[in-house]
Amino acid sequence: MTPAPTPNRDRGFARRLVVLAALVALLFGGYYLLWAPHRESLVVYCAHDSIYADSILREFEQETGISVAVRYDTEATKSLGLVELLLQEKAHPRCDVFWNNELLGTLQLADEGSLLPYRGTGYERIPAAFKDADGRWAGFAARLRLWIINTNRLAPTEATVQQATSGDLDRMVIAKPLYGTTRTQYTILWKLWGRDKILAWEADRRARHLREVDGNSMVKDLVSTGVCDLGWTDTDDFFEAHDEGKPVAMLPVRLENGKTICIPNTVAIIRGTRHLAEAQKLVDFLLSEKCEMALAAAKSRQIPLGPVDNNRLPGDVKQLQLWAADGVPLGDLDVANAECLAWLKSEYQ
Amino acid sequence: MTLLRSLIVGVLAVAAARLMRTLLADRRRPIRRMAWILLLAPYFTPVLLTGYAYANFSLSLIHHPILNTIFYSALLWWKFTPIAAVILHFTPAPISAEAIHCRRLTLASSKFGGWAFLIRAGCAGGTVAAFAVVFLFAFAEFEMASLMVVKSWTVALFDSHAGGLSLSESLRRMLGPLLCETVAIATAFVVLGRHQVIPTRRIEGSLASRWFAWCHLLIAFVFVLAIPAAMVLWGTIRGFGPLLENFVLSREILASLLFAAGASTLAGLAAFWLGTAAHGRSIGSIVCKVILVGAVFVGLLGPLVLSLTVLAAVQLPGLISLRDTPVPLVFTLGLVLLPMALMLKRVLELTAHRSGLHLTTLLQKSPAVRELSWKLSTSGKFWAMVLLFVWAYWDLTASSILAPIGMTPVTVRLYNLMHYGQIAALSAMTCAAFAAPIFIFLLALGTRRWWAPR
């Protein structure tokens, strides 16, 4: 009978795997030495879209020589995931700077005492309406909440939108309001209307078959392809469809008092940072005219909040600036934010 | 909903796989080879690719969620039927079809009595195990469901956890699904443990069943692999220029390659070292066996459950120093891969050319003998390691939960970008992510002689 040679050969193979394991360990070590964040790297939690934020942060690295390690949020849970993570890590923070793509999460962190005040050169150039008086956060490069309308289906006028949203909402789509800028919009409505009215409004819209998807980019896709007629999204998502030549038009979302919703990016230093000087440099960089101009010139067309050279602004952004001037004040949303978030969590989690 | 869908997918996959046994054991080699290629290709297609390709189509079905769910379920059926087919192929009924026919002729038992006899004799063992394992895979699927906007417990749990649900609450919500998974795993363990695992002999099938099997294989190949690959390639052609100008994924690809190398080596070591040491009846062998069975059971829970548990573990004071290292991710991926590694090892043992291998040990050592040894034995293990590597490379769930800051795997980055919709540059990035493990594989192929024992 032929002896079974397999076990010995398996051992021989396993011995080679040990060598391979040692090699892999060496490669991990090499990666750590070359690229992985070191203790001196500045850790940034970033809720802004990585396709736009990455180039800004790489430019900061090149300009200052400070190494940056970034953790991005998932598209489906924009900003909320990182805010919750920062709250969980409050006792042993890993993050040095939080770049949020909206305001509410930052307000929540400020309330929890997680942010360190800093009033640098960047802070000074941002108008008072878009920064914390105590210096715990500052806003920059804003977006507007918009109606995105498929022009093959509807005329882009206030009257048409009014008519299209008065009956069945089967062809209107929004992002889940638990996350991102849709949550900001709900929080503003919560503050304006109070709990009972918003709950009744939401129940009515659901009864009329309002469609909800994971994110604003999906809203943009559904409307631009004609699957839905209209929806709520942000300026950056709208311009993606617009630049691809899709049949879309925009109108600003206006509240009952005629105000628009202008939502800034916010930046803050996390209390307990081990790299204060580097964190301050990054905050000043993000709040600088150079950074705001770069984000205005990007495909996302973000609206500068501080003074900039208007002659260099793209035409689209000049139009957005006019609408943004009508923006509803966002600074006093703390209570509404906590209450609205608690309600939304009970609805969606 | 996920439970019902997975049960249906399990039943359909087993039914289709039973019809495929004829093709997979066909006496003509070209037919057999083609059937195996068409069978396995959809299974090895990364779910991220399939999900990405159909994301827009699924979104267009927002007014018809039932149609979307049916389409998603069909993809699961096509993708996981190979698992059922492989299990059925290696666990044929212990009684031949001829013997069963003779029993029917000689004993006038009722139809029910006949079925009961077959079940008692272990003829249903392979079918039950195949159903349990397919159910497990369909039940734990996450990536495609997420990209195709299909409701599933995995997506709901992942999003809630990413959205800030406390770890304890996430783990509490996992208990129900965990129970379902445990039942499926235990069933597969018990049934396969009793079953003698040998390749199927030839089975005669009707012309209709052969036609159905070929149609199923072709449709699965087209929908799970060919259409998604064509869409990505088309995007790559248009997005190659911008990608070359601004290639931003190099670090992520390198991180993924390292994680995959670490995890596949860990799983390979456990399977080929511990698995070999577990042969025998010494105390050491028994300890190895217990460790392996425990590890396999944990690995079969799937990446989501396991990752959340490991995440909870590295918050403990004694383990918190590991939190920002690659260890949790490599360890978790290694565990997830271990059942597959052991299955591949077993398949290699069953298909080994033992006499030929024994003869090579008697021959004088020379390069020709090493080449022969490579062909007869080591090449199978090498390919098994390649498969493990590819599986680990394309993991998304564990990577997104456990990757340390600054070492974002490419799948996590692509998954995030894929939520922005299909753009040419993203298709080109996906293609680049595909090319990286192929490049590594070609490099590794150059070292093949080193793998063959001297």
Coordinates of N, CA and C in Angstrom, one line a residue, chain B residues 124-330:
Chain B
A124 N -29.5 12.3 2.6 CA -29.9 13.7 2.5 C -28.8 14.6 3.1
G125 N -27.8 13.9 3.7 CA -26.8 14.7 4.4 C -26.2 15.8 3.6
G126 N -25.7 15.5 2.4 CA -25.1 16.6 1.6 C -26.0 17.7 1.3
T127 N -27.3 17.3 1.0 CA -28.3 18.3 0.6 C -28.5 19.3 1.8
V128 N -28.7 18.7 3.0 CA -28.9 19.5 4.2 C -27.7 20.4 4.4
A129 N -26.5 19.9 4.3 CA -25.3 20.7 4.6 C -25.2 21.8 3.5
A130 N -25.5 21.5 2.3 CA -25.4 22.5 1.2 C -26.4 23.6 1.5
F131 N -27.7 23.2 1.9 CA -28.7 24.2 2.2 C -28.2 25.1 3.3
A132 N -27.7 24.5 4.4 CA -27.3 25.2 5.6 C -26.2 26.3 5.2
V133 N -25.2 25.8 4.5 CA -24.1 26.7 4.2 C -24.6 27.9 3.2
V134 N -25.4 27.5 2.2 CA -25.9 28.6 1.3 C -26.7 29.6 2.1
F135 N -27.6 29.0 3.0 CA -28.4 29.9 3.8 C -27.5 30.9 4.6
L136 N -26.5 30.3 5.2 CA -25.6 31.1 6.0 C -24.9 32.3 5.2
F137 N -24.5 32.0 4.0 CA -23.9 33.0 3.1 C -24.9 34.0 2.7
A138 N -26.1 33.6 2.3 CA -27.1 34.5 1.9 C -27.6 35.4 3.0
F139 N -27.7 34.8 4.2 CA -28.2 35.5 5.4 C -27.2 36.6 5.8
A140 N -25.9 36.3 5.7 CA -24.9 37.2 6.2 C -24.4 38.2 5.1
E141 N -25.0 38.2 3.9 CA -24.5 39.0 2.8 C -24.8 40.5 3.1
F142 N -23.8 41.3 2.9 CA -23.9 42.8 3.2 C -23.7 43.7 2.1
E143 N -22.5 43.5 1.4 CA -22.1 44.5 0.4 C -23.1 44.8 -0.7
M144 N -23.5 43.7 -1.4 CA -24.5 43.9 -2.5 C -25.8 44.5 -2.0
A145 N -26.3 44.0 -0.8 CA -27.5 44.5 -0.3 C -27.4 46.0 -0.1
S146 N -26.2 46.4 0.4 CA -26.1 47.9 0.7 C -26.0 48.7 -0.6
L147 N -25.2 48.2 -1.5 CA -25.1 49.0 -2.8 C -26.4 49.0 -3.6
M148 N -27.2 47.9 -3.5 CA -28.4 47.8 -4.3 C -29.6 48.2 -3.5
V149 N -29.4 48.9 -2.3 CA -30.5 49.5 -1.5 C -31.6 48.4 -1.2
V150 N -31.1 47.2 -0.8 CA -32.1 46.2 -0.4 C -32.1 46.1 1.1
K151 N -33.3 45.9 1.7 CA -33.4 45.9 3.1 C -32.8 44.5 3.6
S152 N -32.0 44.7 4.6 CA -31.4 43.5 5.1 C -30.9 43.8 6.6
W153 N -30.9 42.7 7.4 CA -30.5 43.0 8.8 C -29.0 43.4 8.9
T154 N -28.2 42.9 7.9 CA -26.8 43.3 8.0 C -26.6 44.8 7.6
V155 N -27.3 45.3 6.6 CA -27.2 46.7 6.3 C -27.7 47.6 7.4
A156 N -28.9 47.2 8.0 CA -29.5 48.0 9.0 C -28.5 48.0 10.2
L157 N -27.9 46.9 10.6 CA -27.1 46.9 11.7 C -25.8 47.7 11.5
F158 N -25.2 47.5 10.3 CA -24.0 48.2 9.9 C -24.2 49.7 9.9
D159 N -25.3 50.2 9.3 CA -25.6 51.6 9.2 C -25.9 52.2 10.6
S160 N -26.6 51.4 11.4 CA -26.9 51.9 12.8 C -25.7 52.0 13.6
H161 N -24.8 51.0 13.4 CA -23.5 51.0 14.2 C -22.7 52.2 13.7
A162 N -22.6 52.3 12.4 CA -21.8 53.5 11.9 C -22.4 54.8 12.3
G163 N -23.7 54.8 12.4 CA -24.4 56.0 12.8 C -24.4 56.3 14.3
G164 N -23.7 55.5 15.0 CA -23.5 55.8 16.4 C -24.2 54.9 17.4
L165 N -24.9 53.8 17.0 CA -25.5 52.9 17.9 C -24.4 52.3 18.8
S166 N -24.6 52.3 20.1 CA -23.6 51.8 21.0 C -23.3 50.4 20.7
L167 N -22.0 50.0 21.0 CA -21.6 48.7 20.7 C -22.4 47.6 21.4
S168 N -22.8 47.9 22.7 CA -23.6 46.9 23.4 C -24.9 46.7 22.8
E169 N -25.5 47.8 22.3 CA -26.8 47.7 21.6 C -26.7 47.0 20.3
S170 N -25.6 47.3 19.6 CA -25.4 46.6 18.3 C -25.2 45.1 18.5
L171 N -24.5 44.7 19.6 CA -24.3 43.3 19.9 C -25.6 42.7 20.3
R172 N -26.4 43.5 21.1 CA -27.7 42.9 21.5 C -28.6 42.7 20.3
R173 N -28.6 43.6 19.4 CA -29.4 43.4 18.2 C -29.0 42.2 17.3
M174 N -27.7 41.8 17.5 CA -27.2 40.7 16.7 C -27.7 39.4 17.2
L175 N -28.2 39.3 18.4 CA -28.5 38.0 19.0 C -29.5 37.2 18.2
G176 N -30.5 37.8 17.6 CA -31.5 37.0 16.8 C -30.8 36.4 15.6
P177 N -30.2 37.3 14.7 CA -29.4 36.8 13.6 C -28.4 35.7 14.0
L178 N -27.7 36.0 15.1 CA -26.7 35.1 15.5 C -27.2 33.7 15.8
L179 N -28.4 33.7 16.4 CA -29.1 32.4 16.7 C -29.4 31.6 15.3
C180 N -29.9 32.4 14.3 CA -30.1 31.7 13.0 C -28.8 31.2 12.5
E181 N -27.8 32.0 12.5 CA -26.5 31.6 12.0 C -25.9 30.3 12.7
T182 N -26.1 30.4 14.1 CA -25.6 29.2 14.9 C -26.3 27.9 14.5
V183 N -27.6 28.0 14.3 CA -28.4 26.8 13.9 C -27.8 26.3 12.6
A184 N -27.6 27.2 11.6 CA -27.1 26.8 10.3 C -25.7 26.2 10.4
I185 N -24.8 26.8 11.2 CA -23.5 26.3 11.3 C -23.5 24.9 12.0
A186 N -24.3 24.8 13.1 CA -24.3 23.6 13.8 C -24.9 22.4 12.9
T187 N -25.9 22.8 12.1 CA -26.4 21.8 11.2 C -25.3 21.3 10.2
A188 N -24.6 22.3 9.6 CA -23.6 21.9 8.7 C -22.5 21.1 9.3
F189 N -22.1 21.4 10.5 CA -21.1 20.7 11.3 C -21.5 19.3 11.5
V190 N -22.7 19.1 12.1 CA -23.2 17.8 12.4 C -23.3 16.9 11.2
V191 N -23.9 17.4 10.1 CA -24.1 16.6 9.0 C -22.8 16.3 8.3
L192 N -21.9 17.3 8.1 CA -20.7 17.0 7.4 C -19.7 16.2 8.2
G193 N -19.8 16.3 9.5 CA -19.0 15.6 10.4 C -19.3 14.1 10.3
R194 N -20.5 13.7 10.0 CA -20.9 12.3 9.9 C -20.7 11.8 8.5
H195 N -20.6 12.7 7.6 CA -20.5 12.3 6.2 C -19.1 12.0 5.7
Q196 N -19.0 10.9 4.9 CA -17.7 10.6 4.3 C -17.6 11.6 3.1
V197 N -16.5 12.3 3.1 CA -16.3 13.3 2.0 C -15.5 12.7 0.9
I198 N -16.1 12.4 -0.2 CA -15.4 11.9 -1.4 C -16.0 12.5 -2.7
P199 N -15.2 12.6 -3.7 CA -15.8 13.2 -4.9 C -16.9 12.3 -5.5
T200 N -17.9 13.0 -6.2 CA -19.0 12.2 -6.8 C -18.5 11.4 -7.9
R201 N -19.2 10.2 -8.0 CA -19.0 9.4 -9.3 C -19.9 10.0 -10.3
R202 N -19.8 9.4 -11.5 CA -20.6 9.9 -12.6 C -22.1 9.6 -12.3
I203 N -22.9 10.6 -12.6 CA -24.4 10.5 -12.4 C -25.0 10.7 -13.8
E204 N -25.9 9.9 -14.1 CA -26.7 10.0 -15.4 C -27.8 11.0 -15.2
G205 N -27.9 12.0 -16.0 CA -29.0 13.0 -15.8 C -29.8 13.1 -17.1
S206 N -31.0 13.5 -17.0 CA -31.9 13.6 -18.2 C -31.4 14.8 -19.1
L207 N -31.8 14.8 -20.3 CA -31.4 15.9 -21.2 C -31.9 17.3 -20.7
A208 N -33.1 17.2 -20.2 CA -33.7 18.5 -19.7 C -32.9 19.0 -18.5
S209 N -32.5 18.2 -17.6 CA -31.8 18.6 -16.5 C -30.4 19.2 -16.9
R210 N -29.8 18.5 -17.9 CA -28.5 19.1 -18.4 C -28.7 20.4 -19.0
W211 N -29.8 20.6 -19.8 CA -30.0 21.9 -20.4 C -30.3 23.0 -19.3
F212 N -31.0 22.6 -18.3 CA -31.3 23.6 -17.2 C -30.0 24.0 -16.6
A213 N -29.2 22.9 -16.3 CA -27.9 23.2 -15.6 C -27.0 24.2 -16.5
W214 N -26.9 23.9 -17.8 CA -26.1 24.8 -18.6 C -26.7 26.2 -18.6
C215 N -28.0 26.3 -18.8 CA -28.6 27.6 -18.8 C -28.3 28.4 -17.5
H216 N -28.5 27.7 -16.4 CA -28.2 28.3 -15.1 C -26.8 28.8 -15.0
L217 N -25.9 28.0 -15.4 CA -24.4 28.3 -15.4 C -24.2 29.6 -16.2
L218 N -24.7 29.6 -17.4 CA -24.5 30.7 -18.4 C -25.1 32.0 -17.8
I219 N -26.3 31.9 -17.4 CA -27.0 33.1 -16.9 C -26.3 33.6 -15.7
A220 N -25.8 32.8 -14.8 CA -25.1 33.2 -13.6 C -23.8 33.9 -14.0
F221 N -23.1 33.3 -15.0 CA -21.8 33.8 -15.4 C -22.1 35.2 -16.0
V222 N -23.1 35.4 -16.8 CA -23.4 36.6 -17.5 C -23.8 37.7 -16.5
F223 N -24.7 37.4 -15.6 CA -25.2 38.4 -14.7 C -24.3 38.8 -13.6
V224 N -23.6 37.8 -13.0 CA -22.8 38.0 -11.8 C -21.4 38.5 -12.3
L225 N -20.9 38.0 -13.4 CA -19.5 38.4 -13.7 C -19.4 39.2 -15.0
A226 N -20.0 38.7 -16.1 CA -19.7 39.3 -17.4 C -20.2 40.8 -17.5
I227 N -21.5 41.0 -17.2 CA -22.1 42.3 -17.3 C -21.3 43.3 -16.4
P228 N -21.2 43.0 -15.1 CA -20.4 43.9 -14.2 C -19.0 44.2 -14.7
A229 N -18.3 43.1 -15.2 CA -16.9 43.3 -15.7 C -16.9 44.2 -16.9
A230 N -17.9 44.0 -17.8 CA -18.0 44.8 -19.0 C -18.2 46.3 -18.7
M231 N -19.1 46.5 -17.7 CA -19.4 47.9 -17.3 C -18.2 48.6 -16.7
V232 N -17.5 47.9 -15.9 CA -16.3 48.5 -15.3 C -15.2 48.7 -16.3
L233 N -15.1 47.8 -17.2 CA -14.0 47.9 -18.3 C -14.4 49.1 -19.2
W234 N -15.7 49.3 -19.5 CA -16.1 50.4 -20.3 C -15.8 51.7 -19.6
G235 N -16.1 51.8 -18.4 CA -15.8 53.0 -17.6 C -14.3 53.2 -17.5
T236 N -13.5 52.1 -17.4 CA -12.1 52.2 -17.3 C -11.5 52.8 -18.6
I237 N -12.0 52.4 -19.7 CA -11.5 53.0 -21.0 C -11.7 54.5 -21.0
R238 N -12.8 55.0 -20.5 CA -13.1 56.4 -20.5 C -12.4 57.1 -19.4
G239 N -12.2 56.4 -18.3 CA -11.6 57.1 -17.1 C -10.1 56.9 -16.9
F240 N -9.5 56.2 -17.8 CA -8.1 55.9 -17.6 C -7.2 57.1 -17.6
G241 N -7.5 58.1 -18.5 CA -6.7 59.3 -18.6 C -6.7 60.0 -17.3
P242 N -7.9 60.4 -16.8 CA -7.9 61.1 -15.5 C -7.3 60.3 -14.3
L243 N -7.4 59.0 -14.4 CA -6.8 58.2 -13.3 C -5.3 58.3 -13.3
L244 N -4.7 58.2 -14.5 CA -3.3 58.3 -14.6 C -2.8 59.7 -14.1
E245 N -3.6 60.7 -14.4 CA -3.2 62.1 -14.0 C -3.2 62.2 -12.5
N246 N -4.1 61.6 -11.9 CA -4.3 61.8 -10.4 C -4.6 60.5 -9.8
F247 N -3.6 59.6 -9.6 CA -3.9 58.3 -9.1 C -3.8 58.4 -7.5
V248 N -4.9 58.2 -6.9 CA -5.0 58.5 -5.4 C -5.1 57.3 -4.6
L249 N -5.2 56.1 -5.2 CA -5.5 54.9 -4.4 C -4.3 54.0 -4.1
S250 N -3.1 54.5 -4.3 CA -1.9 53.6 -4.2 C -1.8 53.2 -2.7
R251 N -1.9 54.1 -1.8 CA -1.8 53.7 -0.4 C -2.8 52.7 0.0
E252 N -4.0 52.9 -0.4 CA -5.1 52.0 0.0 C -4.9 50.6 -0.6
I253 N -4.5 50.6 -1.9 CA -4.2 49.3 -2.5 C -3.1 48.6 -1.7
L254 N -2.1 49.3 -1.4 CA -1.0 48.7 -0.7 C -1.4 48.2 0.7
A255 N -2.3 49.0 1.4 CA -2.8 48.5 2.7 C -3.6 47.3 2.5
S256 N -4.5 47.2 1.5 CA -5.3 46.0 1.2 C -4.4 44.8 1.0
L257 N -3.4 45.0 0.2 CA -2.5 43.9 -0.2 C -1.8 43.3 1.1
L258 N -1.4 44.3 2.0 CA -0.8 43.8 3.2 C -1.8 43.1 4.1
F259 N -3.0 43.7 4.3 CA -4.0 43.0 5.1 C -4.3 41.6 4.5
A260 N -4.4 41.5 3.2 CA -4.8 40.3 2.6 C -3.7 39.3 2.8
A261 N -2.4 39.7 2.6 CA -1.3 38.8 2.8 C -1.2 38.3 4.2
G262 N -1.4 39.2 5.2 CA -1.4 38.8 6.6 C -2.5 37.8 6.9
A263 N -3.7 38.1 6.5 CA -4.9 37.3 6.8 C -4.8 35.9 6.1
S264 N -4.4 35.9 4.8 CA -4.3 34.6 4.1 C -3.2 33.7 4.7
T265 N -2.1 34.4 5.1 CA -1.0 33.6 5.7 C -1.4 33.0 7.0
L266 N -2.2 33.8 7.8 CA -2.6 33.3 9.1 C -3.6 32.2 8.9
A267 N -4.5 32.3 8.0 CA -5.5 31.2 7.7 C -4.8 30.0 7.2
G268 N -3.8 30.2 6.3 CA -3.1 29.1 5.7 C -2.3 28.4 6.7
L269 N -1.6 29.1 7.6 CA -0.9 28.5 8.7 C -1.8 27.7 9.6
A270 N -2.9 28.2 9.9 CA -3.9 27.5 10.8 C -4.3 26.2 10.1
A271 N -4.6 26.3 8.8 CA -5.2 25.1 8.1 C -4.1 24.1 7.9
F272 N -2.9 24.5 7.4 CA -1.9 23.5 7.0 C -1.0 23.1 8.1
W273 N -0.9 23.9 9.2 CA 0.0 23.5 10.3 C -0.9 22.9 11.4
L274 N -1.8 23.7 11.9 CA -2.7 23.2 12.9 C -3.5 22.0 12.4
G275 N -4.0 22.1 11.1 CA -4.8 21.1 10.5 C -4.0 19.8 10.4
T276 N -2.7 19.9 10.1 CA -1.9 18.7 10.0 C -1.6 18.1 11.4
A277 N -1.3 19.1 12.4 CA -1.0 18.7 13.7 C -2.3 18.0 14.4
A278 N -3.5 18.3 13.9 CA -4.7 17.8 14.5 C -4.9 16.3 14.1
H279 N -4.1 15.8 13.1 CA -4.3 14.4 12.8 C -3.7 13.6 13.9
G280 N -4.3 12.6 14.4 CA -3.8 11.7 15.4 C -4.6 11.8 16.7
R281 N -4.1 11.0 17.7 CA -4.9 11.0 18.9 C -4.1 11.4 20.2
S282 N -2.9 12.0 20.0 CA -2.1 12.5 21.1 C -2.9 13.7 21.7
I283 N -2.4 14.1 22.9 CA -3.1 15.3 23.6 C -2.9 16.5 22.7
G284 N -1.7 16.7 22.2 CA -1.4 17.8 21.3 C -2.4 17.9 20.2
S285 N -2.6 16.7 19.5 CA -3.5 16.7 18.4 C -4.9 17.1 18.8
I286 N -5.3 16.6 20.0 CA -6.7 16.9 20.4 C -6.8 18.4 20.7
V287 N -5.8 18.9 21.3 CA -5.8 20.4 21.6 C -5.9 21.2 20.3
C288 N -5.1 20.8 19.3 CA -5.2 21.4 18.0 C -6.6 21.3 17.4
K289 N -7.2 20.1 17.5 CA -8.5 19.9 16.9 C -9.5 20.8 17.6
V290 N -9.4 20.9 18.9 CA -10.4 21.7 19.7 C -10.2 23.2 19.2
I291 N -9.0 23.6 19.1 CA -8.7 25.0 18.7 C -9.3 25.3 17.3
L292 N -9.1 24.3 16.4 CA -9.5 24.5 15.0 C -11.1 24.5 15.0
V293 N -11.7 23.6 15.7 CA -13.2 23.5 15.6 C -13.8 24.9 16.2
G294 N -13.2 25.3 17.3 CA -13.6 26.6 17.9 C -13.4 27.7 16.9
A295 N -12.2 27.8 16.3 CA -11.9 28.9 15.3 C -12.8 28.8 14.1
V296 N -13.1 27.6 13.6 CA -14.0 27.5 12.4 C -15.4 28.0 12.8
F297 N -15.9 27.6 14.0 CA -17.2 28.0 14.4 C -17.3 29.5 14.5
V298 N -16.3 30.1 15.0 CA -16.3 31.6 15.1 C -16.2 32.2 13.7
G299 N -15.3 31.6 12.9 CA -15.1 32.2 11.5 C -16.4 32.1 10.7
L300 N -17.2 31.1 10.9 CA -18.4 30.9 10.2 C -19.5 31.9 10.6
L301 N -19.3 32.6 11.7 CA -20.3 33.6 12.1 C -20.3 34.8 11.1
G302 N -19.3 34.9 10.3 CA -19.3 36.0 9.3 C -18.5 37.2 9.7
P303 N -18.1 38.1 8.8 CA -17.3 39.2 9.1 C -18.0 40.3 10.0
L304 N -19.3 40.5 9.8 CA -20.0 41.5 10.5 C -20.0 41.2 12.0
V305 N -20.5 40.1 12.3 CA -20.7 39.7 13.7 C -19.3 39.6 14.4
L306 N -18.4 39.0 13.7 CA -17.0 38.9 14.2 C -16.3 40.2 14.4
S307 N -16.5 41.1 13.5 CA -15.8 42.4 13.6 C -16.3 43.2 14.7
L308 N -17.6 43.2 14.9 CA -18.2 44.0 16.0 C -17.7 43.4 17.4
T309 N -17.6 42.1 17.4 CA -17.1 41.4 18.6 C -15.7 41.8 18.9
V310 N -14.8 41.7 17.8 CA -13.4 42.1 18.0 C -13.3 43.6 18.4
L311 N -14.1 44.4 17.8 CA -14.1 45.8 18.1 C -14.4 46.0 19.6
A312 N -15.4 45.3 20.1 CA -15.7 45.4 21.5 C -14.5 44.9 22.4
A313 N -13.8 43.8 21.9 CA -12.7 43.3 22.7 C -11.6 44.3 22.7
V314 N -11.3 45.0 21.6 CA -10.1 45.9 21.7 C -10.4 47.2 22.4
Q315 N -11.6 47.4 23.0 CA -11.9 48.5 23.8 C -11.5 48.2 25.3
L316 N -11.3 46.9 25.6 CA -10.9 46.4 26.9 C -9.5 46.9 27.3
P317 N -9.3 47.2 28.6 CA -8.1 47.8 29.0 C -6.8 47.1 28.6
G318 N -6.9 45.7 28.7 CA -5.7 44.9 28.3 C -5.4 44.9 26.8
L319 N -6.4 45.2 26.0 CA -6.2 45.1 24.5 C -6.2 46.4 23.8
I320 N -6.5 47.5 24.5 CA -6.7 48.8 23.9 C -5.4 49.2 23.1
S321 N -4.3 48.8 23.5 CA -3.1 49.2 22.7 C -3.1 48.6 21.3
L322 N -3.9 47.5 21.1 CA -4.0 46.9 19.7 C -5.0 47.7 18.8
R323 N -5.7 48.6 19.4 CA -6.8 49.3 18.7 C -6.4 49.9 17.4
D324 N -5.2 50.6 17.4 CA -4.8 51.3 16.2 C -3.7 50.6 15.4
T325 N -3.7 49.3 15.6 CA -2.8 48.5 14.8 C -3.5 47.6 13.8
P326 N -2.8 47.0 12.9 CA -3.4 46.1 11.9 C -3.9 44.8 12.5
V327 N -3.5 44.5 13.8 CA -3.7 43.2 14.4 C -5.2 42.8 14.4
P328 N -6.1 43.6 14.9 CA -7.5 43.2 14.9 C -8.1 42.8 13.5
L329 N -7.7 43.6 12.5 CA -8.3 43.3 11.2 C -7.7 42.0 10.6
V330 N -6.3 41.9 10.7 CA -5.7 40.6 10.2 C -6.2 39.4 10.9

